[in-house]
Amino acid sequence: MSDYDDGIERYDVTPILESRYFILPASAALVGLFIGAVRGSRLASLRFLAENAHRPPKTIRGWYLYNKTKNYKRMAAGLLSGGKDGAKLGATALVWVGIEDGLGRCGKPFDDLKEVGAGVGTAGAFSVVYRLPWRTGSRALLLGSMMGGGMGFLRWAREYLSSVRDA
C-alpha cells in the first residue's frame, strides 16, 4: 500500500476523496489571493492619492518618501485584501466540493445531478451568508443551477467521449 521501505504502513486518503476535491479549493484560494491583491493594492493607491492630494510634496526627498509610503501601503493593503478574498473564494469552492461529494455519495438518483445540486446549494449558502434580497438570491440560484448544469454537461461529454474512444 505504501512506497516507503521503512515497514510502517501509512494511511492513504486518495481512495476516499478524489484529488480534484483538494485541488479545486486550493486553486480557487490562489486565484482569489491574486485577484484580491491586485484589487486591494489599486484601491489603496487611489485612497492614498485622495488622502494626500491637498499637500503634494515639493522636494525630491519629499517625492521619494511619498512614493515609498504609498508603495508600502499598497503592498500591505494588497496582501490583506488578497488574503480575505482568497479565503472567501476558497471557502466557496470548499462548499461546492462538499455538496458535490455528498450528493455523489447518496446514490444513483443524486449522482446524476450532483453538479446542479452543488451549484444551487452553493448559491443558496452564498445568499444566506451575504443576506441577499429575494430577487438577487433567486438570480444567484439561477446562476448556480446554470453553472452546475454546465459542469454536469462537461462531465457527461467527457464520459461520452471516453466511451466512444474505447469502443
mmCIF file of C-alpha atoms in Angstrom:
data_model
loop_
_atom_site.group_PDB
_atom_site.id
_atom_site.type_symbol
_atom_site.label_atom_id
_atom_site.label_comp_id
_atom_site.label_asym_id
_atom_site.label_seq_id
_atom_site.Cartn_x
_atom_site.Cartn_y
_atom_site.Cartn_z
ATOM 1 C CA MET A 1 0.000 0.000 0.000
ATOM 2 C CA SER A 2 2.977 2.289 0.548
ATOM 3 C CA ASP A 3 6.020 3.225 -1.471
ATOM 4 C CA TYR A 4 8.164 3.609 1.647
ATOM 5 C CA ASP A 5 10.606 0.887 2.721
ATOM 6 C CA ASP A 6 10.600 1.607 6.466
ATOM 7 C CA GLY A 7 7.958 -1.036 7.252
ATOM 8 C CA ILE A 8 5.351 1.444 8.517
ATOM 9 C CA GLU A 9 2.005 1.188 6.761
ATOM 10 C CA ARG A 10 0.733 4.655 6.023
ATOM 11 C CA TYR A 11 -2.881 5.683 5.560
ATOM 12 C CA ASP A 12 -3.783 6.851 2.073
ATOM 13 C CA VAL A 13 -6.745 9.199 1.752
ATOM 14 C CA THR A 14 -6.961 9.073 -2.063
ATOM 15 C CA PRO A 15 -9.386 6.120 -2.232
ATOM 16 C CA ILE A 16 -11.835 8.132 -0.101
ATOM 17 C CA LEU A 17 -11.531 11.554 -1.758
ATOM 18 C CA GLU A 18 -10.725 12.387 -5.332
ATOM 19 C CA SER A 19 -7.724 14.618 -5.950
ATOM 20 C CA ARG A 20 -9.829 17.354 -7.504
ATOM 21 C CA TYR A 21 -11.516 17.841 -4.125
ATOM 22 C CA PHE A 22 -8.152 19.060 -2.858
ATOM 23 C CA ILE A 23 -7.109 20.909 -5.993
ATOM 24 C CA LEU A 24 -10.297 22.926 -6.581
ATOM 25 C CA PRO A 25 -10.441 24.813 -3.243
ATOM 26 C CA ALA A 26 -6.679 25.375 -3.214
ATOM 27 C CA SER A 27 -6.626 26.751 -6.754
ATOM 28 C CA ALA A 28 -9.708 28.886 -6.061
ATOM 29 C CA ALA A 29 -7.995 30.324 -2.983
ATOM 30 C CA LEU A 30 -4.876 31.041 -5.026
ATOM 31 C CA VAL A 31 -6.876 32.805 -7.743
ATOM 32 C CA GLY A 32 -8.745 34.759 -5.062
ATOM 33 C CA LEU A 33 -5.429 35.726 -3.488
ATOM 34 C CA PHE A 34 -4.123 37.177 -6.759
ATOM 35 C CA ILE A 35 -7.363 38.959 -7.650
ATOM 36 C CA GLY A 36 -7.737 40.377 -4.154
ATOM 37 C CA ALA A 37 -4.126 41.521 -4.048
ATOM 38 C CA VAL A 38 -4.477 43.427 -7.312
ATOM 39 C CA ARG A 39 -7.810 44.991 -6.339
ATOM 40 C CA GLY A 40 -6.706 45.874 -2.807
ATOM 41 C CA SER A 41 -3.443 47.366 -3.986
ATOM 42 C CA ARG A 42 -5.163 49.504 -6.586
ATOM 43 C CA LEU A 43 -7.771 50.689 -4.094
ATOM 44 C CA ALA A 44 -5.099 51.562 -1.520
ATOM 45 C CA SER A 45 -3.173 53.528 -4.130
ATOM 46 C CA LEU A 46 -6.240 55.576 -5.005
ATOM 47 C CA ARG A 47 -7.084 56.081 -1.320
ATOM 48 C CA PHE A 48 -3.549 57.298 -0.589
ATOM 49 C CA LEU A 49 -3.732 59.678 -3.542
ATOM 50 C CA ALA A 50 -7.076 61.066 -2.353
ATOM 51 C CA GLU A 51 -5.872 61.480 1.226
ATOM 52 C CA ASN A 52 -2.704 63.328 0.190
ATOM 53 C CA ALA A 53 -3.934 65.321 -2.827
ATOM 54 C CA HIS A 54 -4.150 68.545 -0.811
ATOM 55 C CA ARG A 55 -0.439 68.503 0.093
ATOM 56 C CA PRO A 56 1.771 67.277 -2.723
ATOM 57 C CA PRO A 57 5.496 67.007 -1.968
ATOM 58 C CA LYS A 58 7.687 69.906 -3.063
ATOM 59 C CA THR A 59 11.202 68.420 -2.905
ATOM 60 C CA ILE A 60 12.874 65.386 -4.426
ATOM 61 C CA ARG A 61 13.207 63.861 -0.970
ATOM 62 C CA GLY A 62 9.513 64.526 -0.381
ATOM 63 C CA TRP A 63 8.531 62.738 -3.606
ATOM 64 C CA TYR A 64 10.763 59.818 -2.675
ATOM 65 C CA LEU A 65 9.142 59.473 0.746
ATOM 66 C CA TYR A 66 5.662 59.974 -0.751
ATOM 67 C CA ASN A 67 6.133 57.140 -3.262
ATOM 68 C CA LYS A 68 7.857 54.935 -0.694
ATOM 69 C CA THR A 69 4.979 55.314 1.761
ATOM 70 C CA LYS A 70 2.416 54.816 -0.986
ATOM 71 C CA ASN A 71 4.089 51.605 -2.132
ATOM 72 C CA TYR A 72 4.270 50.206 1.408
ATOM 73 C CA LYS A 73 0.605 50.969 1.957
ATOM 74 C CA ARG A 74 -0.236 49.360 -1.405
ATOM 75 C CA MET A 75 1.651 46.177 -0.519
ATOM 76 C CA ALA A 76 0.086 45.927 2.935
ATOM 77 C CA ALA A 77 -3.443 46.537 1.649
ATOM 78 C CA GLY A 78 -2.925 44.170 -1.280
ATOM 79 C CA LEU A 79 -1.778 41.329 0.980
ATOM 80 C CA LEU A 80 -4.639 41.906 3.413
ATOM 81 C CA SER A 81 -7.280 42.106 0.704
ATOM 82 C CA GLY A 82 -5.759 39.163 -1.148
ATOM 83 C CA GLY A 83 -5.874 37.025 1.968
ATOM 84 C CA LYS A 84 -9.507 37.899 2.612
ATOM 85 C CA ASP A 85 -10.610 37.301 -0.972
ATOM 86 C CA GLY A 86 -8.577 34.095 -1.198
ATOM 87 C CA ALA A 87 -10.187 32.755 1.970
ATOM 88 C CA LYS A 88 -13.672 33.668 0.727
ATOM 89 C CA LEU A 89 -13.206 32.082 -2.685
ATOM 90 C CA GLY A 90 -11.519 29.017 -1.209
ATOM 91 C CA ALA A 91 -14.381 28.551 1.267
ATOM 92 C CA THR A 92 -16.923 28.909 -1.534
ATOM 93 C CA ALA A 93 -15.137 26.251 -3.579
ATOM 94 C CA LEU A 94 -14.947 24.034 -0.490
ATOM 95 C CA VAL A 95 -18.731 24.334 -0.062
ATOM 96 C CA TRP A 96 -19.205 23.425 -3.744
ATOM 97 C CA VAL A 97 -16.937 20.390 -3.460
ATOM 98 C CA GLY A 98 -18.524 19.281 -0.184
ATOM 99 C CA ILE A 99 -22.045 19.392 -1.574
ATOM 100 C CA GLU A 100 -20.994 17.698 -4.790
ATOM 101 C CA ASP A 101 -19.211 14.901 -2.932
ATOM 102 C CA GLY A 102 -22.110 14.495 -0.515
ATOM 103 C CA LEU A 103 -24.612 14.168 -3.345
ATOM 104 C CA GLY A 104 -22.299 11.749 -5.145
ATOM 105 C CA ARG A 105 -22.230 9.515 -2.076
ATOM 106 C CA CYS A 106 -26.057 9.498 -1.767
ATOM 107 C CA GLY A 107 -26.542 7.110 -4.667
ATOM 108 C CA LYS A 108 -27.775 6.853 -8.216
ATOM 109 C CA PRO A 109 -30.588 9.428 -8.436
ATOM 110 C CA PHE A 110 -28.433 12.129 -6.842
ATOM 111 C CA ASP A 111 -25.227 11.142 -8.598
ATOM 112 C CA ASP A 112 -26.517 12.345 -11.970
ATOM 113 C CA LEU A 113 -27.442 15.772 -10.620
ATOM 114 C CA LYS A 114 -24.593 16.352 -8.192
ATOM 115 C CA GLU A 115 -23.162 19.321 -10.108
ATOM 116 C CA VAL A 116 -26.530 21.079 -10.334
ATOM 117 C CA GLY A 117 -27.132 20.391 -6.645
ATOM 118 C CA ALA A 118 -23.705 21.755 -5.798
ATOM 119 C CA GLY A 119 -24.357 24.918 -7.808
ATOM 120 C CA VAL A 120 -27.768 25.504 -6.251
ATOM 121 C CA GLY A 121 -26.513 24.653 -2.751
ATOM 122 C CA THR A 122 -23.514 26.946 -3.047
ATOM 123 C CA ALA A 123 -25.677 29.774 -4.373
ATOM 124 C CA GLY A 124 -28.133 29.216 -1.535
ATOM 125 C CA ALA A 125 -25.372 29.250 1.067
ATOM 126 C CA PHE A 126 -23.909 32.382 -0.546
ATOM 127 C CA SER A 127 -27.330 34.065 -0.478
ATOM 128 C CA VAL A 128 -27.843 33.242 3.187
ATOM 129 C CA VAL A 129 -24.335 34.285 4.302
ATOM 130 C CA TYR A 130 -24.495 37.626 2.480
ATOM 131 C CA ARG A 131 -28.194 38.153 3.276
ATOM 132 C CA LEU A 132 -29.164 38.803 -0.316
ATOM 133 C CA PRO A 133 -32.680 40.053 -1.064
ATOM 134 C CA TRP A 134 -35.130 37.579 -2.615
ATOM 135 C CA ARG A 135 -34.719 38.895 -6.131
ATOM 136 C CA THR A 136 -30.907 38.806 -6.035
ATOM 137 C CA GLY A 137 -30.937 35.460 -4.229
ATOM 138 C CA SER A 138 -33.140 33.930 -6.919
ATOM 139 C CA ARG A 139 -30.747 35.218 -9.567
ATOM 140 C CA ALA A 140 -27.868 33.641 -7.671
ATOM 141 C CA LEU A 141 -29.767 30.333 -7.533
ATOM 142 C CA LEU A 142 -30.443 30.537 -11.266
ATOM 143 C CA LEU A 143 -26.776 31.264 -11.961
ATOM 144 C CA GLY A 144 -25.743 28.403 -9.675
ATOM 145 C CA SER A 145 -28.049 25.982 -11.456
ATOM 146 C CA MET A 146 -26.724 27.121 -14.830
ATOM 147 C CA MET A 147 -23.105 26.676 -13.707
ATOM 148 C CA GLY A 148 -23.928 23.288 -12.231
ATOM 149 C CA GLY A 149 -25.723 22.286 -15.417
ATOM 150 C CA GLY A 150 -22.713 23.332 -17.453
ATOM 151 C CA MET A 151 -20.411 21.296 -15.217
ATOM 152 C CA GLY A 152 -22.761 18.314 -15.486
ATOM 153 C CA PHE A 153 -22.776 18.636 -19.260
ATOM 154 C CA LEU A 154 -18.982 18.704 -19.333
ATOM 155 C CA ARG A 155 -18.843 15.566 -17.158
ATOM 156 C CA TRP A 156 -21.359 13.835 -19.443
ATOM 157 C CA ALA A 157 -19.387 14.889 -22.554
ATOM 158 C CA ARG A 158 -16.140 13.588 -21.052
ATOM 159 C CA GLU A 159 -17.751 10.230 -20.211
ATOM 160 C CA TYR A 160 -19.338 10.012 -23.653
ATOM 161 C CA LEU A 161 -16.111 10.795 -25.494
ATOM 162 C CA SER A 162 -14.150 8.299 -23.426
ATOM 163 C CA SER A 163 -16.752 5.593 -24.180
ATOM 164 C CA VAL A 164 -16.597 6.401 -27.906
ATOM 165 C CA ARG A 165 -12.808 6.265 -27.797
ATOM 166 C CA ASP A 166 -12.819 2.906 -26.009
ATOM 167 C CA ALA A 167 -15.411 1.374 -28.347
#
